[in-house]
Amino acid sequence: FFFIGRFVFLLYNISELKSISFFQITLTFYHALYLDTSMAAYLLAFSFIMLPVYALFTTSLVAIIHKLYIIIMIIVFSIIAIADLETYDEWGTKLNIKGLKFLEHPSEAFNSVSNKFLLFGFLAVVLLTWLGVMLYDKINVIKPIWEVGRQKKYSFKNISGIFIYLIICPLLLFLGLRGGWQQIPIQQSDAYFSKHNILNLAAVNSG
């Protein structure tokens, strides 16, 4: 999903990429991997808690709560990704504390945005949300009972399965959160790699 948002950001600002080689532009996606992984690990922490609950009880309520959480996160990140397009156009940076302070006066923020961008932004958020939900549905294992049937109930009775999930998964989440084994956890500046500021900003995920 972050890949899609990054692609949209670069495509929207394609006029600034004319003097940059295609190879360097593609490096943006490589250098963004650690930050993307860290953010994904934060988001997966809730799923890590919900999956064993679902495995033990397999109730549709758990599946609905989990999907609602995912949809909310997708909508939030979609809004931020599209807002980044306008903030970069106005300030040459992505949405930050400056932009959040500007939102203390919503009427001023609303009036500063063109009707054309508002329409584009609304449609883009809807499209990104739809794509995000579609991707989620493809990989999701926490589904309502009417979709999977009780005979496909997930089980943690297998000892090896319990070990893998309760020991290995938290370790992987922890490594993902920190961005690796290094002493200092990953920071936003770790994604910066180019003399072209637009590529550095693109490498930082929205949110």
PDB file of N, CA, C and O in Angstrom, residues 106-183:
ATOM      1  N   PRO A 106      -9.405  25.077  10.342  1.00  0.00           N
ATOM      2  CA  PRO A 106      -9.863  24.295   9.191  1.00  0.00           C
ATOM      3  C   PRO A 106     -10.444  25.139   8.063  1.00  0.00           C
ATOM      4  O   PRO A 106     -10.310  24.789   6.898  1.00  0.00           O
ATOM      5  N   SER A 107     -11.096  26.268   8.396  1.00  0.00           N
ATOM      6  CA  SER A 107     -11.682  27.099   7.349  1.00  0.00           C
ATOM      7  C   SER A 107     -10.593  27.698   6.457  1.00  0.00           C
ATOM      8  O   SER A 107     -10.739  27.765   5.227  1.00  0.00           O
ATOM      9  N   GLU A 108      -9.467  28.103   7.075  1.00  0.00           N
ATOM     10  CA  GLU A 108      -8.359  28.646   6.293  1.00  0.00           C
ATOM     11  C   GLU A 108      -7.731  27.559   5.436  1.00  0.00           C
ATOM     12  O   GLU A 108      -7.374  27.797   4.281  1.00  0.00           O
ATOM     13  N   ALA A 109      -7.587  26.373   6.011  1.00  0.00           N
ATOM     14  CA  ALA A 109      -7.018  25.261   5.252  1.00  0.00           C
ATOM     15  C   ALA A 109      -7.906  24.901   4.066  1.00  0.00           C
ATOM     16  O   ALA A 109      -7.427  24.654   2.958  1.00  0.00           O
ATOM     17  N   PHE A 110      -9.203  24.897   4.299  1.00  0.00           N
ATOM     18  CA  PHE A 110     -10.148  24.544   3.249  1.00  0.00           C
ATOM     19  C   PHE A 110     -10.126  25.578   2.127  1.00  0.00           C
ATOM     20  O   PHE A 110     -10.131  25.241   0.941  1.00  0.00           O
ATOM     21  N   ASN A 111     -10.081  26.859   2.503  1.00  0.00           N
ATOM     22  CA  ASN A 111     -10.103  27.929   1.501  1.00  0.00           C
ATOM     23  C   ASN A 111      -8.814  28.021   0.695  1.00  0.00           C
ATOM     24  O   ASN A 111      -8.799  28.570  -0.409  1.00  0.00           O
ATOM     25  N   SER A 112      -7.711  27.487   1.261  1.00  0.00           N
ATOM     26  CA  SER A 112      -6.428  27.561   0.563  1.00  0.00           C
ATOM     27  C   SER A 112      -6.281  26.481  -0.503  1.00  0.00           C
ATOM     28  O   SER A 112      -5.354  26.515  -1.311  1.00  0.00           O
ATOM     29  N   VAL A 113      -7.190  25.521  -0.497  1.00  0.00           N
ATOM     30  CA  VAL A 113      -7.128  24.419  -1.455  1.00  0.00           C
ATOM     31  C   VAL A 113      -8.127  24.662  -2.579  1.00  0.00           C
ATOM     32  O   VAL A 113      -9.277  25.014  -2.326  1.00  0.00           O
ATOM     33  N   SER A 114      -7.678  24.461  -3.798  1.00  0.00           N
ATOM     34  CA  SER A 114      -8.550  24.691  -4.949  1.00  0.00           C
ATOM     35  C   SER A 114      -9.646  23.637  -5.019  1.00  0.00           C
ATOM     36  O   SER A 114      -9.489  22.509  -4.533  1.00  0.00           O
ATOM     37  N   ASN A 115     -10.770  24.028  -5.622  1.00  0.00           N
ATOM     38  CA  ASN A 115     -11.878  23.076  -5.800  1.00  0.00           C
ATOM     39  C   ASN A 115     -11.446  21.890  -6.657  1.00  0.00           C
ATOM     40  O   ASN A 115     -11.899  20.761  -6.452  1.00  0.00           O
ATOM     41  N   LYS A 116     -10.555  22.164  -7.595  1.00  0.00           N
ATOM     42  CA  LYS A 116     -10.065  21.109  -8.486  1.00  0.00           C
ATOM     43  C   LYS A 116      -9.320  20.041  -7.687  1.00  0.00           C
ATOM     44  O   LYS A 116      -9.522  18.842  -7.887  1.00  0.00           O
ATOM     45  N   PHE A 117      -8.469  20.488  -6.761  1.00  0.00           N
ATOM     46  CA  PHE A 117      -7.716  19.522  -5.952  1.00  0.00           C
ATOM     47  C   PHE A 117      -8.631  18.804  -4.968  1.00  0.00           C
ATOM     48  O   PHE A 117      -8.425  17.625  -4.672  1.00  0.00           O
ATOM     49  N   LEU A 118      -9.634  19.510  -4.441  1.00  0.00           N
ATOM     50  CA  LEU A 118     -10.574  18.869  -3.523  1.00  0.00           C
ATOM     51  C   LEU A 118     -11.289  17.712  -4.202  1.00  0.00           C
ATOM     52  O   LEU A 118     -11.444  16.619  -3.624  1.00  0.00           O
ATOM     53  N   LEU A 119     -11.711  17.931  -5.438  1.00  0.00           N
ATOM     54  CA  LEU A 119     -12.383  16.875  -6.196  1.00  0.00           C
ATOM     55  C   LEU A 119     -11.408  15.746  -6.491  1.00  0.00           C
ATOM     56  O   LEU A 119     -11.735  14.569  -6.288  1.00  0.00           O
ATOM     57  N   PHE A 120     -10.203  16.121  -6.956  1.00  0.00           N
ATOM     58  CA  PHE A 120      -9.178  15.115  -7.235  1.00  0.00           C
ATOM     59  C   PHE A 120      -8.830  14.338  -5.971  1.00  0.00           C
ATOM     60  O   PHE A 120      -8.715  13.111  -5.989  1.00  0.00           O
ATOM     61  N   GLY A 121      -8.657  15.071  -4.859  1.00  0.00           N
ATOM     62  CA  GLY A 121      -8.287  14.434  -3.609  1.00  0.00           C
ATOM     63  C   GLY A 121      -9.333  13.452  -3.120  1.00  0.00           C
ATOM     64  O   GLY A 121      -9.002  12.355  -2.670  1.00  0.00           O
ATOM     65  N   PHE A 122     -10.596  13.844  -3.218  1.00  0.00           N
ATOM     66  CA  PHE A 122     -11.683  12.959  -2.786  1.00  0.00           C
ATOM     67  C   PHE A 122     -11.694  11.679  -3.612  1.00  0.00           C
ATOM     68  O   PHE A 122     -11.762  10.571  -3.063  1.00  0.00           O
ATOM     69  N   LEU A 123     -11.603  11.825  -4.928  1.00  0.00           N
ATOM     70  CA  LEU A 123     -11.623  10.655  -5.811  1.00  0.00           C
ATOM     71  C   LEU A 123     -10.388   9.783  -5.587  1.00  0.00           C
ATOM     72  O   LEU A 123     -10.472   8.549  -5.602  1.00  0.00           O
ATOM     73  N   ALA A 124      -9.235  10.438  -5.360  1.00  0.00           N
ATOM     74  CA  ALA A 124      -7.995   9.692  -5.139  1.00  0.00           C
ATOM     75  C   ALA A 124      -8.052   8.912  -3.828  1.00  0.00           C
ATOM     76  O   ALA A 124      -7.602   7.762  -3.762  1.00  0.00           O
ATOM     77  N   VAL A 125      -8.601   9.510  -2.782  1.00  0.00           N
ATOM     78  CA  VAL A 125      -8.738   8.818  -1.492  1.00  0.00           C
ATOM     79  C   VAL A 125      -9.665   7.621  -1.632  1.00  0.00           C
ATOM     80  O   VAL A 125      -9.382   6.535  -1.101  1.00  0.00           O
ATOM     81  N   VAL A 126     -10.765   7.808  -2.353  1.00  0.00           N
ATOM     82  CA  VAL A 126     -11.700   6.701  -2.585  1.00  0.00           C
ATOM     83  C   VAL A 126     -11.008   5.576  -3.338  1.00  0.00           C
ATOM     84  O   VAL A 126     -11.136   4.389  -2.977  1.00  0.00           O
ATOM     85  N   LEU A 127     -10.235   5.924  -4.374  1.00  0.00           N
ATOM     86  CA  LEU A 127      -9.544   4.917  -5.176  1.00  0.00           C
ATOM     87  C   LEU A 127      -8.477   4.194  -4.356  1.00  0.00           C
ATOM     88  O   LEU A 127      -8.384   2.960  -4.398  1.00  0.00           O
ATOM     89  N   LEU A 128      -7.675   4.950  -3.603  1.00  0.00           N
ATOM     90  CA  LEU A 128      -6.639   4.332  -2.772  1.00  0.00           C
ATOM     91  C   LEU A 128      -7.254   3.430  -1.702  1.00  0.00           C
ATOM     92  O   LEU A 128      -6.735   2.344  -1.429  1.00  0.00           O
ATOM     93  N   THR A 129      -8.344   3.878  -1.119  1.00  0.00           N
ATOM     94  CA  THR A 129      -9.021   3.072  -0.107  1.00  0.00           C
ATOM     95  C   THR A 129      -9.535   1.777  -0.714  1.00  0.00           C
ATOM     96  O   THR A 129      -9.386   0.688  -0.129  1.00  0.00           O
ATOM     97  N   TRP A 130     -10.122   1.878  -1.889  1.00  0.00           N
ATOM     98  CA  TRP A 130     -10.629   0.686  -2.578  1.00  0.00           C
ATOM     99  C   TRP A 130      -9.498  -0.289  -2.894  1.00  0.00           C
ATOM    100  O   TRP A 130      -9.614  -1.494  -2.651  1.00  0.00           O
ATOM    101  N   LEU A 131      -8.377   0.239  -3.391  1.00  0.00           N
ATOM    102  CA  LEU A 131      -7.227  -0.621  -3.703  1.00  0.00           C
ATOM    103  C   LEU A 131      -6.681  -1.267  -2.435  1.00  0.00           C
ATOM    104  O   LEU A 131      -6.349  -2.453  -2.425  1.00  0.00           O
ATOM    105  N   GLY A 132      -6.601  -0.480  -1.358  1.00  0.00           N
ATOM    106  CA  GLY A 132      -6.100  -1.012  -0.097  1.00  0.00           C
ATOM    107  C   GLY A 132      -6.970  -2.117   0.453  1.00  0.00           C
ATOM    108  O   GLY A 132      -6.461  -3.151   0.913  1.00  0.00           O
ATOM    109  N   VAL A 133      -8.268  -1.922   0.410  1.00  0.00           N
ATOM    110  CA  VAL A 133      -9.195  -2.944   0.904  1.00  0.00           C
ATOM    111  C   VAL A 133      -9.130  -4.195   0.029  1.00  0.00           C
ATOM    112  O   VAL A 133      -9.188  -5.326   0.532  1.00  0.00           O
ATOM    113  N   MET A 134      -9.001  -4.000  -1.281  1.00  0.00           N
ATOM    114  CA  MET A 134      -8.875  -5.140  -2.194  1.00  0.00           C
ATOM    115  C   MET A 134      -7.620  -5.957  -1.875  1.00  0.00           C
ATOM    116  O   MET A 134      -7.661  -7.193  -1.846  1.00  0.00           O
ATOM    117  N   LEU A 135      -6.500  -5.264  -1.645  1.00  0.00           N
ATOM    118  CA  LEU A 135      -5.252  -5.957  -1.301  1.00  0.00           C
ATOM    119  C   LEU A 135      -5.403  -6.697   0.029  1.00  0.00           C
ATOM    120  O   LEU A 135      -4.939  -7.827   0.179  1.00  0.00           O
ATOM    121  N   TYR A 136      -6.057  -6.057   0.980  1.00  0.00           N
ATOM    122  CA  TYR A 136      -6.276  -6.678   2.287  1.00  0.00           C
ATOM    123  C   TYR A 136      -7.101  -7.958   2.151  1.00  0.00           C
ATOM    124  O   TYR A 136      -6.783  -8.989   2.756  1.00  0.00           O
ATOM    125  N   ASP A 137      -8.164  -7.891   1.365  1.00  0.00           N
ATOM    126  CA  ASP A 137      -9.034  -9.056   1.192  1.00  0.00           C
ATOM    127  C   ASP A 137      -8.292 -10.227   0.548  1.00  0.00           C
ATOM    128  O   ASP A 137      -8.637 -11.387   0.763  1.00  0.00           O
ATOM    129  N   LYS A 138      -7.255  -9.919  -0.250  1.00  0.00           N
ATOM    130  CA  LYS A 138      -6.490 -10.975  -0.919  1.00  0.00           C
ATOM    131  C   LYS A 138      -5.616 -11.748   0.062  1.00  0.00           C
ATOM    132  O   LYS A 138      -5.396 -12.956  -0.111  1.00  0.00           O
ATOM    133  N   ILE A 139      -5.088 -11.057   1.080  1.00  0.00           N
ATOM    134  CA  ILE A 139      -4.139 -11.701   1.983  1.00  0.00           C
ATOM    135  C   ILE A 139      -4.722 -11.968   3.373  1.00  0.00           C
ATOM    136  O   ILE A 139      -4.084 -12.635   4.189  1.00  0.00           O
ATOM    137  N   ASN A 140      -5.900 -11.494   3.637  1.00  0.00           N
ATOM    138  CA  ASN A 140      -6.493 -11.627   4.967  1.00  0.00           C
ATOM    139  C   ASN A 140      -6.847 -13.067   5.314  1.00  0.00           C
ATOM    140  O   ASN A 140      -7.378 -13.805   4.491  1.00  0.00           O
ATOM    141  N   VAL A 141      -6.519 -13.461   6.548  1.00  0.00           N
ATOM    142  CA  VAL A 141      -6.895 -14.799   7.022  1.00  0.00           C
ATOM    143  C   VAL A 141      -7.949 -14.719   8.119  1.00  0.00           C
ATOM    144  O   VAL A 141      -8.498 -15.745   8.537  1.00  0.00           O
ATOM    145  N   ILE A 142      -8.218 -13.514   8.622  1.00  0.00           N
ATOM    146  CA  ILE A 142      -9.250 -13.343   9.653  1.00  0.00           C
ATOM    147  C   ILE A 142     -10.544 -12.941   8.973  1.00  0.00           C
ATOM    148  O   ILE A 142     -10.805 -11.774   8.717  1.00  0.00           O
ATOM    149  N   LYS A 143     -11.349 -13.928   8.621  1.00  0.00           N
ATOM    150  CA  LYS A 143     -12.565 -13.704   7.855  1.00  0.00           C
ATOM    151  C   LYS A 143     -13.796 -14.099   8.668  1.00  0.00           C
ATOM    152  O   LYS A 143     -13.713 -14.965   9.543  1.00  0.00           O
ATOM    153  N   PRO A 144     -14.944 -13.488   8.363  1.00  0.00           N
ATOM    154  CA  PRO A 144     -16.189 -13.909   9.015  1.00  0.00           C
ATOM    155  C   PRO A 144     -16.479 -15.370   8.728  1.00  0.00           C
ATOM    156  O   PRO A 144     -16.075 -15.909   7.698  1.00  0.00           O
ATOM    157  N   ILE A 145     -17.196 -16.008   9.645  1.00  0.00           N
ATOM    158  CA  ILE A 145     -17.486 -17.438   9.505  1.00  0.00           C
ATOM    159  C   ILE A 145     -18.205 -17.742   8.204  1.00  0.00           C
ATOM    160  O   ILE A 145     -17.983 -18.782   7.574  1.00  0.00           O
ATOM    161  N   TRP A 146     -19.094 -16.826   7.768  1.00  0.00           N
ATOM    162  CA  TRP A 146     -19.848 -17.108   6.548  1.00  0.00           C
ATOM    163  C   TRP A 146     -18.950 -17.131   5.302  1.00  0.00           C
ATOM    164  O   TRP A 146     -19.358 -17.587   4.259  1.00  0.00           O
ATOM    165  N   GLU A 147     -17.703 -16.650   5.427  1.00  0.00           N
ATOM    166  CA  GLU A 147     -16.783 -16.682   4.296  1.00  0.00           C
ATOM    167  C   GLU A 147     -15.881 -17.915   4.331  1.00  0.00           C
ATOM    168  O   GLU A 147     -15.506 -18.453   3.300  1.00  0.00           O
ATOM    169  N   VAL A 148     -15.487 -18.369   5.517  1.00  0.00           N
ATOM    170  CA  VAL A 148     -14.536 -19.469   5.594  1.00  0.00           C
ATOM    171  C   VAL A 148     -15.175 -20.793   6.000  1.00  0.00           C
ATOM    172  O   VAL A 148     -14.655 -21.858   5.675  1.00  0.00           O
ATOM    173  N   GLY A 149     -16.298 -20.732   6.705  1.00  0.00           N
ATOM    174  CA  GLY A 149     -16.915 -21.963   7.187  1.00  0.00           C
ATOM    175  C   GLY A 149     -16.216 -22.466   8.436  1.00  0.00           C
ATOM    176  O   GLY A 149     -15.010 -22.306   8.610  1.00  0.00           O
ATOM    177  N   ARG A 150     -16.936 -23.078   9.336  1.00  0.00           N
ATOM    178  CA  ARG A 150     -16.348 -23.535  10.594  1.00  0.00           C
ATOM    179  C   ARG A 150     -15.336 -24.651  10.385  1.00  0.00           C
ATOM    180  O   ARG A 150     -14.433 -24.843  11.193  1.00  0.00           O
ATOM    181  N   GLN A 151     -15.439 -25.382   9.291  1.00  0.00           N
ATOM    182  CA  GLN A 151     -14.512 -26.465   9.073  1.00  0.00           C
ATOM    183  C   GLN A 151     -13.104 -25.968   8.785  1.00  0.00           C
ATOM    184  O   GLN A 151     -12.143 -26.719   8.869  1.00  0.00           O
ATOM    185  N   LYS A 152     -12.973 -24.680   8.470  1.00  0.00           N
ATOM    186  CA  LYS A 152     -11.657 -24.121   8.201  1.00  0.00           C
ATOM    187  C   LYS A 152     -11.140 -23.298   9.379  1.00  0.00           C
ATOM    188  O   LYS A 152     -10.276 -22.454   9.238  1.00  0.00           O
ATOM    189  N   LYS A 153     -11.679 -23.552  10.529  1.00  0.00           N
ATOM    190  CA  LYS A 153     -11.271 -22.824  11.728  1.00  0.00           C
ATOM    191  C   LYS A 153      -9.773 -23.001  11.969  1.00  0.00           C
ATOM    192  O   LYS A 153      -9.256 -24.109  11.936  1.00  0.00           O
ATOM    193  N   TYR A 154      -9.087 -21.904  12.237  1.00  0.00           N
ATOM    194  CA  TYR A 154      -7.654 -21.957  12.471  1.00  0.00           C
ATOM    195  C   TYR A 154      -7.388 -22.497  13.871  1.00  0.00           C
ATOM    196  O   TYR A 154      -8.089 -22.191  14.828  1.00  0.00           O
ATOM    197  N   SER A 155      -6.357 -23.277  13.998  1.00  0.00           N
ATOM    198  CA  SER A 155      -6.067 -23.925  15.264  1.00  0.00           C
ATOM    199  C   SER A 155      -4.630 -23.654  15.711  1.00  0.00           C
ATOM    200  O   SER A 155      -3.711 -23.647  14.906  1.00  0.00           O
ATOM    201  N   PHE A 156      -4.454 -23.465  17.008  1.00  0.00           N
ATOM    202  CA  PHE A 156      -3.136 -23.290  17.593  1.00  0.00           C
ATOM    203  C   PHE A 156      -2.806 -24.453  18.530  1.00  0.00           C
ATOM    204  O   PHE A 156      -1.960 -24.341  19.410  1.00  0.00           O
ATOM    205  N   LYS A 157      -3.478 -25.595  18.362  1.00  0.00           N
ATOM    206  CA  LYS A 157      -3.253 -26.746  19.221  1.00  0.00           C
ATOM    207  C   LYS A 157      -1.915 -27.409  18.925  1.00  0.00           C
ATOM    208  O   LYS A 157      -1.335 -28.069  19.773  1.00  0.00           O
ATOM    209  N   ASN A 158      -1.440 -27.255  17.701  1.00  0.00           N
ATOM    210  CA  ASN A 158      -0.161 -27.830  17.332  1.00  0.00           C
ATOM    211  C   ASN A 158       0.952 -27.108  18.087  1.00  0.00           C
ATOM    212  O   ASN A 158       1.053 -25.891  18.035  1.00  0.00           O
ATOM    213  N   ILE A 159       1.797 -27.864  18.784  1.00  0.00           N
ATOM    214  CA  ILE A 159       2.848 -27.265  19.615  1.00  0.00           C
ATOM    215  C   ILE A 159       3.813 -26.430  18.787  1.00  0.00           C
ATOM    216  O   ILE A 159       4.191 -25.322  19.182  1.00  0.00           O
ATOM    217  N   SER A 160       4.209 -26.949  17.639  1.00  0.00           N
ATOM    218  CA  SER A 160       5.131 -26.199  16.788  1.00  0.00           C
ATOM    219  C   SER A 160       4.484 -24.910  16.295  1.00  0.00           C
ATOM    220  O   SER A 160       5.151 -23.874  16.180  1.00  0.00           O
ATOM    221  N   GLY A 161       3.177 -24.965  16.035  1.00  0.00           N
ATOM    222  CA  GLY A 161       2.474 -23.772  15.586  1.00  0.00           C
ATOM    223  C   GLY A 161       2.436 -22.707  16.670  1.00  0.00           C
ATOM    224  O   GLY A 161       2.610 -21.518  16.403  1.00  0.00           O
ATOM    225  N   ILE A 162       2.218 -23.143  17.920  1.00  0.00           N
ATOM    226  CA  ILE A 162       2.212 -22.215  19.050  1.00  0.00           C
ATOM    227  C   ILE A 162       3.581 -21.564  19.202  1.00  0.00           C
ATOM    228  O   ILE A 162       3.696 -20.355  19.417  1.00  0.00           O
ATOM    229  N   PHE A 163       4.634 -22.379  19.090  1.00  0.00           N
ATOM    230  CA  PHE A 163       5.992 -21.853  19.241  1.00  0.00           C
ATOM    231  C   PHE A 163       6.303 -20.827  18.160  1.00  0.00           C
ATOM    232  O   PHE A 163       6.810 -19.734  18.449  1.00  0.00           O
ATOM    233  N   ILE A 164       5.985 -21.163  16.933  1.00  0.00           N
ATOM    234  CA  ILE A 164       6.285 -20.268  15.812  1.00  0.00           C
ATOM    235  C   ILE A 164       5.555 -18.942  15.974  1.00  0.00           C
ATOM    236  O   ILE A 164       6.144 -17.869  15.793  1.00  0.00           O
ATOM    237  N   TYR A 165       4.283 -19.014  16.334  1.00  0.00           N
ATOM    238  CA  TYR A 165       3.496 -17.782  16.412  1.00  0.00           C
ATOM    239  C   TYR A 165       3.857 -16.925  17.621  1.00  0.00           C
ATOM    240  O   TYR A 165       4.061 -15.705  17.498  1.00  0.00           O
ATOM    241  N   LEU A 166       3.940 -17.548  18.814  1.00  0.00           N
ATOM    242  CA  LEU A 166       4.130 -16.779  20.038  1.00  0.00           C
ATOM    243  C   LEU A 166       5.582 -16.384  20.300  1.00  0.00           C
ATOM    244  O   LEU A 166       5.842 -15.466  21.079  1.00  0.00           O
ATOM    245  N   ILE A 167       6.518 -17.050  19.644  1.00  0.00           N
ATOM    246  CA  ILE A 167       7.938 -16.729  19.835  1.00  0.00           C
ATOM    247  C   ILE A 167       8.523 -16.036  18.611  1.00  0.00           C
ATOM    248  O   ILE A 167       9.124 -14.963  18.718  1.00  0.00           O
ATOM    249  N   ILE A 168       8.338 -16.630  17.465  1.00  0.00           N
ATOM    250  CA  ILE A 168       8.962 -16.102  16.255  1.00  0.00           C
ATOM    251  C   ILE A 168       8.297 -14.812  15.787  1.00  0.00           C
ATOM    252  O   ILE A 168       8.981 -13.833  15.461  1.00  0.00           O
ATOM    253  N   CYS A 169       6.958 -14.784  15.778  1.00  0.00           N
ATOM    254  CA  CYS A 169       6.249 -13.594  15.280  1.00  0.00           C
ATOM    255  C   CYS A 169       6.538 -12.327  16.088  1.00  0.00           C
ATOM    256  O   CYS A 169       6.808 -11.279  15.501  1.00  0.00           O
ATOM    257  N   PRO A 170       6.521 -12.389  17.427  1.00  0.00           N
ATOM    258  CA  PRO A 170       6.878 -11.184  18.189  1.00  0.00           C
ATOM    259  C   PRO A 170       8.306 -10.716  17.902  1.00  0.00           C
ATOM    260  O   PRO A 170       8.571  -9.512  17.860  1.00  0.00           O
ATOM    261  N   LEU A 171       9.209 -11.669  17.714  1.00  0.00           N
ATOM    262  CA  LEU A 171      10.594 -11.321  17.396  1.00  0.00           C
ATOM    263  C   LEU A 171      10.672 -10.597  16.053  1.00  0.00           C
ATOM    264  O   LEU A 171      11.362  -9.583  15.922  1.00  0.00           O
ATOM    265  N   LEU A 172       9.939 -11.123  15.073  1.00  0.00           N
ATOM    266  CA  LEU A 172       9.930 -10.493  13.763  1.00  0.00           C
ATOM    267  C   LEU A 172       9.297  -9.100  13.817  1.00  0.00           C
ATOM    268  O   LEU A 172       9.764  -8.164  13.169  1.00  0.00           O
ATOM    269  N   LEU A 173       8.220  -8.972  14.607  1.00  0.00           N
ATOM    270  CA  LEU A 173       7.586  -7.661  14.774  1.00  0.00           C
ATOM    271  C   LEU A 173       8.545  -6.677  15.435  1.00  0.00           C
ATOM    272  O   LEU A 173       8.640  -5.515  15.030  1.00  0.00           O
ATOM    273  N   PHE A 174       9.265  -7.149  16.449  1.00  0.00           N
ATOM    274  CA  PHE A 174      10.220  -6.286  17.150  1.00  0.00           C
ATOM    275  C   PHE A 174      11.322  -5.829  16.206  1.00  0.00           C
ATOM    276  O   PHE A 174      11.679  -4.643  16.185  1.00  0.00           O
ATOM    277  N   LEU A 175      11.843  -6.748  15.415  1.00  0.00           N
ATOM    278  CA  LEU A 175      12.888  -6.392  14.452  1.00  0.00           C
ATOM    279  C   LEU A 175      12.349  -5.432  13.403  1.00  0.00           C
ATOM    280  O   LEU A 175      13.032  -4.500  12.975  1.00  0.00           O
ATOM    281  N   GLY A 176      11.106  -5.669  12.989  1.00  0.00           N
ATOM    282  CA  GLY A 176      10.496  -4.780  12.008  1.00  0.00           C
ATOM    283  C   GLY A 176      10.314  -3.383  12.554  1.00  0.00           C
ATOM    284  O   GLY A 176      10.582  -2.391  11.870  1.00  0.00           O
ATOM    285  N   LEU A 177       9.866  -3.283  13.800  1.00  0.00           N
ATOM    286  CA  LEU A 177       9.664  -1.987  14.444  1.00  0.00           C
ATOM    287  C   LEU A 177      10.963  -1.194  14.526  1.00  0.00           C
ATOM    288  O   LEU A 177      10.986   0.015  14.283  1.00  0.00           O
ATOM    289  N   ARG A 178      12.044  -1.888  14.872  1.00  0.00           N
ATOM    290  CA  ARG A 178      13.334  -1.218  15.050  1.00  0.00           C
ATOM    291  C   ARG A 178      14.064  -1.027  13.731  1.00  0.00           C
ATOM    292  O   ARG A 178      15.022  -0.261  13.653  1.00  0.00           O
ATOM    293  N   GLY A 179      13.651  -1.764  12.694  1.00  0.00           N
ATOM    294  CA  GLY A 179      14.340  -1.670  11.416  1.00  0.00           C
ATOM    295  C   GLY A 179      15.590  -2.515  11.353  1.00  0.00           C
ATOM    296  O   GLY A 179      16.455  -2.300  10.497  1.00  0.00           O
ATOM    297  N   GLY A 180      15.708  -3.501  12.266  1.00  0.00           N
ATOM    298  CA  GLY A 180      16.877  -4.377  12.261  1.00  0.00           C
ATOM    299  C   GLY A 180      17.499  -4.510  13.635  1.00  0.00           C
ATOM    300  O   GLY A 180      16.931  -4.097  14.651  1.00  0.00           O
ATOM    301  N   TRP A 181      18.730  -5.101  13.679  1.00  0.00           N
ATOM    302  CA  TRP A 181      19.414  -5.376  14.937  1.00  0.00           C
ATOM    303  C   TRP A 181      20.253  -4.202  15.436  1.00  0.00           C
ATOM    304  O   TRP A 181      20.809  -4.259  16.524  1.00  0.00           O
ATOM    305  N   GLN A 182      20.410  -3.166  14.619  1.00  0.00           N
ATOM    306  CA  GLN A 182      21.319  -2.078  14.972  1.00  0.00           C
ATOM    307  C   GLN A 182      20.954  -1.444  16.317  1.00  0.00           C
ATOM    308  O   GLN A 182      19.820  -1.545  16.777  1.00  0.00           O
ATOM    309  N   GLN A 183      21.943  -0.788  16.938  1.00  0.00           N
ATOM    310  CA  GLN A 183      21.754  -0.233  18.277  1.00  0.00           C
ATOM    311  C   GLN A 183      20.689   0.853  18.314  1.00  0.00           C
ATOM    312  O   GLN A 183      19.886   0.922  19.242  1.00  0.00           O
TER     313      GLN A 183
END
